[in-house]
Coordinates of N, CA and C in Angstrom, one line a residue:
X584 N 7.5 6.6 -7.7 CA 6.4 7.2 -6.9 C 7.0 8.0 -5.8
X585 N 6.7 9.1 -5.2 CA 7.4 10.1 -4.3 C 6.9 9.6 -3.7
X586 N 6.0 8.7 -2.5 CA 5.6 8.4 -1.3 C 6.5 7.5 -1.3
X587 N 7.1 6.6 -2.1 CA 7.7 5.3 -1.5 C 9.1 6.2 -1.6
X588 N 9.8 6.8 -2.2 CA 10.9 7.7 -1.4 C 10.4 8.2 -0.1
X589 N 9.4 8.8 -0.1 CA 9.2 9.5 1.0 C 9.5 8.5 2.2
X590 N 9.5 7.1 2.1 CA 9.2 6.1 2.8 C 10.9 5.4 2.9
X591 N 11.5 5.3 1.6 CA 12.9 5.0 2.2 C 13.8 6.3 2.7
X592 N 13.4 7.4 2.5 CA 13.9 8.4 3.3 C 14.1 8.1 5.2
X593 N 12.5 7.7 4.8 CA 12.2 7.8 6.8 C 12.9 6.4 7.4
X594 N 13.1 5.6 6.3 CA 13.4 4.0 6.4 C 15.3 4.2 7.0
X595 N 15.7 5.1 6.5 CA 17.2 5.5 6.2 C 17.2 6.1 7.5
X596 N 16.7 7.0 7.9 CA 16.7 8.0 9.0 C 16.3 7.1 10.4
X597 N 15.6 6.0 10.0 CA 15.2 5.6 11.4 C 16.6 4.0 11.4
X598 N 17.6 4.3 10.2 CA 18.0 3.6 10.0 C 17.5 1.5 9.7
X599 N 16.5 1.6 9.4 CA 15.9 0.0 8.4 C 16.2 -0.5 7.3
X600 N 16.4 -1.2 7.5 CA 17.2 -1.8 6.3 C 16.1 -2.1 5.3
X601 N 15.0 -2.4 5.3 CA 13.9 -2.6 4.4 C 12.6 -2.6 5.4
X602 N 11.8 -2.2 4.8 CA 10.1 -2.7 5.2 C 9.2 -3.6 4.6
X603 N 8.0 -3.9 5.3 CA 7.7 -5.2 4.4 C 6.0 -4.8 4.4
X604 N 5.4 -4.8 3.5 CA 3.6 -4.1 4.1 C 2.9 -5.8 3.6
X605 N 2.4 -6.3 4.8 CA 1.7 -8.0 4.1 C 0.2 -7.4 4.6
X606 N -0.3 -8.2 3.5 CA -1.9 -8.2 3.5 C -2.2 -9.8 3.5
X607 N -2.8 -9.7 4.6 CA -3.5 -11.2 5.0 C -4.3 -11.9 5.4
X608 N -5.2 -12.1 6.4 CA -6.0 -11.9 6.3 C -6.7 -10.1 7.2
X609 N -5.7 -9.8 7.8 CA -6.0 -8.6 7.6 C -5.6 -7.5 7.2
X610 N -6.3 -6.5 6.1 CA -5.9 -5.7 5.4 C -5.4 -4.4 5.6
X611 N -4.3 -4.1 5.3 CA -3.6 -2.6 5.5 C -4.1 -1.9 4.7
X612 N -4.5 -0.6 5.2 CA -4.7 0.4 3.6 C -3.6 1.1 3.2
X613 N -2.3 1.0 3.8 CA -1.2 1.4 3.2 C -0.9 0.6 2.0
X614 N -1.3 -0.4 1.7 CA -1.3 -1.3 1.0 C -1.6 -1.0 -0.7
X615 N -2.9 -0.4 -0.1 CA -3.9 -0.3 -1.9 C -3.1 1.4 -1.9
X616 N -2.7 2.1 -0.8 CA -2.2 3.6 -1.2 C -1.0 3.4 -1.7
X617 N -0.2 2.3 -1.8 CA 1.5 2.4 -2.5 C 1.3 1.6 -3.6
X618 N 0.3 0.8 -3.9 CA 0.2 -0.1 -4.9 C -0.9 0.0 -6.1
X619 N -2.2 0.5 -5.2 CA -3.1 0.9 -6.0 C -4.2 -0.3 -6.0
X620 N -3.3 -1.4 -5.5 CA -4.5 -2.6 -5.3 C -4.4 -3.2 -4.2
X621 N -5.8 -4.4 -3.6 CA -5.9 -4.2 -2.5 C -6.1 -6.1 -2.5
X622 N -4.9 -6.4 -2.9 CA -5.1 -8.1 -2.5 C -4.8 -8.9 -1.8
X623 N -5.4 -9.9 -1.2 CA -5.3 -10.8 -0.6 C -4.1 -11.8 -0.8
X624 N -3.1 -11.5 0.6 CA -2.1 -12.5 0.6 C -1.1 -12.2 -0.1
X625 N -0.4 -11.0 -0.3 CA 0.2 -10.0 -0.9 C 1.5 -9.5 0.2
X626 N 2.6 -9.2 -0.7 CA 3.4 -8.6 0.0 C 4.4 -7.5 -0.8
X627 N 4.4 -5.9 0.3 CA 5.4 -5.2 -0.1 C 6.6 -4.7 0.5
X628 N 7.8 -5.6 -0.2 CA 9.0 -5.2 0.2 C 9.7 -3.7 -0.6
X629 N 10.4 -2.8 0.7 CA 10.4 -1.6 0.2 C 11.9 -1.6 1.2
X630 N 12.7 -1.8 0.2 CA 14.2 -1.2 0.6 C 14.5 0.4 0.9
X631 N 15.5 0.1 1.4 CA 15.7 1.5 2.0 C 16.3 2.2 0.5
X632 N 17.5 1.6 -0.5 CA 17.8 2.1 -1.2 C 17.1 1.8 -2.7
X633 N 16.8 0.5 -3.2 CA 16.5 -0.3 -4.4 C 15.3 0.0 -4.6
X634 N 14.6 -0.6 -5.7 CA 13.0 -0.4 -6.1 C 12.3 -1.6 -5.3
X635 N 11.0 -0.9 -5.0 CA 10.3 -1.8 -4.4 C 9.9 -3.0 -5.4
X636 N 9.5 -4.1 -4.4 CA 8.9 -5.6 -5.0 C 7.7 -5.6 -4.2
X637 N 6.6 -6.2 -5.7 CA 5.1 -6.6 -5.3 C 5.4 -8.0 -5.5
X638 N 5.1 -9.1 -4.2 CA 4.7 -10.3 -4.5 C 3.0 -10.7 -4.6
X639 N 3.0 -11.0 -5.3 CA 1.4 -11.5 -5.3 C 1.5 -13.2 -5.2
X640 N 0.4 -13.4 -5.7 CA -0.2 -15.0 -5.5 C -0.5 -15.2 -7.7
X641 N -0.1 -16.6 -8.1 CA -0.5 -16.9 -9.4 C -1.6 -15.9 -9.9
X642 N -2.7 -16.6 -8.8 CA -3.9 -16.1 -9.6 C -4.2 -14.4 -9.8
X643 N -3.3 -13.1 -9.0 CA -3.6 -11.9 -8.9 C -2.3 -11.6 -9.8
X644 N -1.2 -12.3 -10.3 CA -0.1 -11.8 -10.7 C 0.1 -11.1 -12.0
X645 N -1.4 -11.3 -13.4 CA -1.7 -10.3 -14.4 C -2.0 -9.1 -13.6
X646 N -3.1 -9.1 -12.9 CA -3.6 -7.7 -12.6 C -3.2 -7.0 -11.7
X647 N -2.0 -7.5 -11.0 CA -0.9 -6.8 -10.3 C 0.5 -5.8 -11.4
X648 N 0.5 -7.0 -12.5 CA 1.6 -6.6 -13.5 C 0.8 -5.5 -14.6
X649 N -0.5 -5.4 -15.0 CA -1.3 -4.5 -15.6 C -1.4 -3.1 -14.7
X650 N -2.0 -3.3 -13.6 CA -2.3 -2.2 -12.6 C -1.8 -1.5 -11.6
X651 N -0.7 -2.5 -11.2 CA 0.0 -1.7 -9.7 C 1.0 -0.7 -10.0
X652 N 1.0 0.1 -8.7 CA 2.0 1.3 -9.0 C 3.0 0.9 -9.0
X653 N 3.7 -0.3 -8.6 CA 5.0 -1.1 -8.3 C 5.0 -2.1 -9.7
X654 N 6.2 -1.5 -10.3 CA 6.1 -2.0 -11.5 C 7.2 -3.5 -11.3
X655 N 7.8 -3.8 -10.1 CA 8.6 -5.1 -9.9 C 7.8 -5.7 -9.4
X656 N 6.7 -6.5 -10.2 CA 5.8 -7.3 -9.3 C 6.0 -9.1 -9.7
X657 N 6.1 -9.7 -8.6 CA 6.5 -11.4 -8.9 C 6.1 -12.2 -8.6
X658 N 5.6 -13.3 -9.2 CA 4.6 -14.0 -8.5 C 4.8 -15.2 -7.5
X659 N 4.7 -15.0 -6.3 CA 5.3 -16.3 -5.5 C 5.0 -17.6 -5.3
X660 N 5.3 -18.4 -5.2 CA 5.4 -19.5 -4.4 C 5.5 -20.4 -3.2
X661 N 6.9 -19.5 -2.9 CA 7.0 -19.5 -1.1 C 7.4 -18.5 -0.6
X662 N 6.2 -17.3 0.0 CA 6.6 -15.9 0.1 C 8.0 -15.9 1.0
X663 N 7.7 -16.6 1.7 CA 8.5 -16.4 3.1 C 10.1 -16.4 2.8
X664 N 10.5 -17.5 1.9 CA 11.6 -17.9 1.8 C 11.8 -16.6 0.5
X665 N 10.9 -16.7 -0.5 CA 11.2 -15.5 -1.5 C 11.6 -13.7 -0.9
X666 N 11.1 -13.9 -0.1 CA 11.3 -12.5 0.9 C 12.0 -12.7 1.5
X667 N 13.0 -13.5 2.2 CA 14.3 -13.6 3.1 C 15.0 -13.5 2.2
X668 N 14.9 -13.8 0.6 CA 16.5 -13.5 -0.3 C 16.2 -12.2 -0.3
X669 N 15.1 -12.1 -0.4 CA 15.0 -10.2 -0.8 C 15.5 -9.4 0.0
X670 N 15.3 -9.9 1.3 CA 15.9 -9.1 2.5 C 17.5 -9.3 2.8
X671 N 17.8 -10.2 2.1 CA 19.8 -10.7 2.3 C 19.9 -9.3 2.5
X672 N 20.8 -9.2 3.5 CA 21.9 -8.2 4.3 C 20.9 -7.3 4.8
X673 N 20.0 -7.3 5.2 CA 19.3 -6.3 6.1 C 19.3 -6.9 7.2
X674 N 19.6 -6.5 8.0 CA 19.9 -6.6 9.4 C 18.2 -6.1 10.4
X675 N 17.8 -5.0 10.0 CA 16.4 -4.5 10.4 C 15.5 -4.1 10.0
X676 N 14.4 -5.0 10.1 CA 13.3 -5.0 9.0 C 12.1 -4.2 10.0
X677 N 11.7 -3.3 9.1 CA 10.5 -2.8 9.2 C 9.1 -3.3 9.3
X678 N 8.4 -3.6 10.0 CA 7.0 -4.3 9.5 C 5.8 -3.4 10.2
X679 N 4.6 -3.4 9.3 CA 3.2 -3.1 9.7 C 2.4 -4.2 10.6
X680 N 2.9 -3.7 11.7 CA 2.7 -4.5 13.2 C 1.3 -4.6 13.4
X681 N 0.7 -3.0 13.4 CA -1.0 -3.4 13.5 C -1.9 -3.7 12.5
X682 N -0.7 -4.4 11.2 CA -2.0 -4.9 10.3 C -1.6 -6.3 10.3
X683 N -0.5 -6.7 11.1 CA -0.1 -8.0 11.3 C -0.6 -9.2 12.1
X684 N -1.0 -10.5 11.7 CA -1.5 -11.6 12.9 C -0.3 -11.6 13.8
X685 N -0.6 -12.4 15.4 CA 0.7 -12.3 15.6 C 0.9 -14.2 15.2
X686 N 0.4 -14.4 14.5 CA 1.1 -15.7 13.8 C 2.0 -15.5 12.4
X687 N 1.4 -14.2 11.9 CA 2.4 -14.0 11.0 C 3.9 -13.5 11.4
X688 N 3.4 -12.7 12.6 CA 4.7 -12.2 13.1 C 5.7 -13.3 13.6
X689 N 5.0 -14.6 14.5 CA 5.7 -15.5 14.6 C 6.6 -16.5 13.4
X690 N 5.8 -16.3 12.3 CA 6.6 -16.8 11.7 C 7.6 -16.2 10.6
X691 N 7.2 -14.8 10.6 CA 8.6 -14.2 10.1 C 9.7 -14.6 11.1
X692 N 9.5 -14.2 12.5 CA 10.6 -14.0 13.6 C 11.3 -15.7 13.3
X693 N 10.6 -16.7 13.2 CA 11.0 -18.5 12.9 C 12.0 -18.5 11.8
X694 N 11.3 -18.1 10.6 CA 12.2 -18.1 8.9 C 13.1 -17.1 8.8
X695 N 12.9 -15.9 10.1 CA 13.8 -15.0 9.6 C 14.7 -14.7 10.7
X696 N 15.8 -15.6 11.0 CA 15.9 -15.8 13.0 C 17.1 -14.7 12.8
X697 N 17.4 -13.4 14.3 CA 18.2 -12.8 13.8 C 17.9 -11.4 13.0
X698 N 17.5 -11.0 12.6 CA 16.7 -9.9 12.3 C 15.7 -9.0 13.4
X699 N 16.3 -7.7 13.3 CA 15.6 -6.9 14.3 C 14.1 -6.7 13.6
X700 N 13.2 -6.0 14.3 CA 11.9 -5.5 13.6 C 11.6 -4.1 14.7
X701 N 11.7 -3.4 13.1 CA 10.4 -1.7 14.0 C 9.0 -1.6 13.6
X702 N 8.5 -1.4 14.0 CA 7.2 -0.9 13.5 C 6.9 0.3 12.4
X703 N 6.9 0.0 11.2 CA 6.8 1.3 10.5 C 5.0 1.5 10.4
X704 N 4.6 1.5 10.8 CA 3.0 2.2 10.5 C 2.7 3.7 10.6
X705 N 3.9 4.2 11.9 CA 3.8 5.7 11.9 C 3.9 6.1 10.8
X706 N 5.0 5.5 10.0 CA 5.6 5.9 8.8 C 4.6 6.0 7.6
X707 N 4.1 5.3 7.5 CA 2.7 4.8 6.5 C 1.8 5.6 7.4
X708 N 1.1 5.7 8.0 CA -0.1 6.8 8.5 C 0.5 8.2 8.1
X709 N 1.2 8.1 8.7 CA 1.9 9.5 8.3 C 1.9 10.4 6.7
X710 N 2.4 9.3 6.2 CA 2.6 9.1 4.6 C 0.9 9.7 3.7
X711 N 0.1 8.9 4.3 CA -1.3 8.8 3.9 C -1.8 10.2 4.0
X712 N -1.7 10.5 5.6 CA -2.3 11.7 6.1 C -1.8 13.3 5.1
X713 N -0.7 13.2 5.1 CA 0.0 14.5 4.1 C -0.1 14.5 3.0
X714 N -0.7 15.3 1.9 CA -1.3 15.2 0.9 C 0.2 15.7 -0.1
X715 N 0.6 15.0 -1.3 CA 1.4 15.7 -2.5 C 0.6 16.5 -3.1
X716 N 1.3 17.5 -3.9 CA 0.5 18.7 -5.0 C -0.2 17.7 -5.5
X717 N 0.2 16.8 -6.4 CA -0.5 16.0 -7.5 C -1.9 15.2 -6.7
X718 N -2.1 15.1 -5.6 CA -3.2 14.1 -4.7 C -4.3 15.4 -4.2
X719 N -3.2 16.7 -4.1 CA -4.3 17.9 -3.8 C -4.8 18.3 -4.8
X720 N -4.3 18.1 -6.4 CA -5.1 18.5 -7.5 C -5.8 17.8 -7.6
X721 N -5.8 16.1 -7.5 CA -7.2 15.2 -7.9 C -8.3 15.2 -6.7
X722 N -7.6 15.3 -5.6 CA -8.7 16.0 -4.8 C -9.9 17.3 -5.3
X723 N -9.5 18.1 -5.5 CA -9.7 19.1 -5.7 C -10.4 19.1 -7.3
X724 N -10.1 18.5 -7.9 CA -11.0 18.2 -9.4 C -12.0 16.9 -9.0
X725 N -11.9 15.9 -7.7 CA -12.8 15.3 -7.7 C -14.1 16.4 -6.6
X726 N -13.4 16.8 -6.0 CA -14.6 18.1 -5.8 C -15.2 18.4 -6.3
X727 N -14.8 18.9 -7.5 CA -15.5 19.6 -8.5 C -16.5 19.0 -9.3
X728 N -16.2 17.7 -8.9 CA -16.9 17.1 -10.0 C -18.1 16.6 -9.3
X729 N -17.9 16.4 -8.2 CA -19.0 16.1 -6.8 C -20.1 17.6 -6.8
X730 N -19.2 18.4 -6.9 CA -20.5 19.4 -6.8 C -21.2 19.7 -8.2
X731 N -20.5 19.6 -9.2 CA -21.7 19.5 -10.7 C -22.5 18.6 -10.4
X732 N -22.4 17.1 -10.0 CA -23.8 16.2 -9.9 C -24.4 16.5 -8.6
X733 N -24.1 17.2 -7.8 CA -24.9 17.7 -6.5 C -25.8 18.8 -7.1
X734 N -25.2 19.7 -7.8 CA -25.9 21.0 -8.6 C -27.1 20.2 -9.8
X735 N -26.7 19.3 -10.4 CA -27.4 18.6 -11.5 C -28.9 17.7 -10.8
X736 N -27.9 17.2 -10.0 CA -29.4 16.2 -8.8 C -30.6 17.2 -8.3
X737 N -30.0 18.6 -7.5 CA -31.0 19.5 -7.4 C -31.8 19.9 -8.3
X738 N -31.0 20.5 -9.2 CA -32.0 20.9 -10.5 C -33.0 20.2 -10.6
X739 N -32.9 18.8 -10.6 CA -33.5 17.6 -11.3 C -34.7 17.3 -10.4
X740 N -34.4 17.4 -9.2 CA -35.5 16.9 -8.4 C -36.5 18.5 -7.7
X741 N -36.0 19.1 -8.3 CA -37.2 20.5 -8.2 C -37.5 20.7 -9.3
X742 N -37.1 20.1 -10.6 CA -38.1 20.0 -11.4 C -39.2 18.8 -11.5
X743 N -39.1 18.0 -11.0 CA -39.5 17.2 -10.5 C -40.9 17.3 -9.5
X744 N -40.2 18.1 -8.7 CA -41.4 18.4 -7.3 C -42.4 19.6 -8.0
X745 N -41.6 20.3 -8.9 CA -42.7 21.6 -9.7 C -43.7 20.7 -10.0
X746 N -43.0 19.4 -10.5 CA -44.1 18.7 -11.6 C -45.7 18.3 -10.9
X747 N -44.8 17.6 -9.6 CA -45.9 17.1 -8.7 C -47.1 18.2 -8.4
X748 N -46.8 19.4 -8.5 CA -47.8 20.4 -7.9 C -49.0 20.3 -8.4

């Protein structure tokens, strides 16, 4: 996917060793934009150099492996400890601060002692806000398709109102 380059590019530049996007109980929408899905208790680690990893939960882990744009998806157990191997040798981890509790943040900072943290959300807002060719074409054909049933609804309801006369 070119956004999650787009993302270890900026990850390399601001020098991080990985980022991490968790959904918990409150939800990122960077989340359902790099994944495509929007679930509960979810986590995406995105190295600076390697392919990203979708952790899910048992019960979301078919429809994460059917659907998401992140085709390394795994089903966890104990996210916490499963995502500190993932993060071996990163030194500075990126996290989405304002979609974070700060009890989640407390307990990465506990399981993960020693590890710097930046905020990447500029990174991810950023990301969203800038449109690819390929996001400006389905844009642009979902346009199109908005204004046929806008054109179609009119017709319909002045033939309609003729009727009433």
């Amino acid at each position: 996917m070119e956004k999650i380059q787009e993302i270890q590019a900026a990850l390399k530049k601001q020098k991080i060793g990985a980022a991490i996007v968790i959904n918990t109980a409150i939800k990122d929408p960077s989340m359902l934009y790099m994944t495509g899905l929007d679930l509960d208790y979810s986590f995406l680690i995105i190295p600076q150099k390697e392919q990203p990893t979708f952790l899910v939960s048992a019960l979301e882990y078919e429809r994460a492996k059917k659907y998401s744009a992140i085709k390394n998806v795994i089903k966890f157990q104990k996210p916490l400890k499963e995502i500190k191997n993932l993060l071996k040798g990163k030194t500075t981890i990126g996290i989405n601060e304002a979609y974070m509790t700060l009890a989640a943040k407390k307990a990465l900072e506990k399981e993960w002692k020693g590890k710097k943290y930046k905020a990447t959300d500029v990174i991810y807002n950023t990301m969203r806000i800038i449109k690819t060719q390929d996001e400006v074409k389905k844009l642009q054909k979902d346009a199109a398709i908005a204004d046929k049933i806008f054109e179609e609804l009119r017709k319909e309801l002045k033939t309609n109102i003729s009727m009433l006369k």
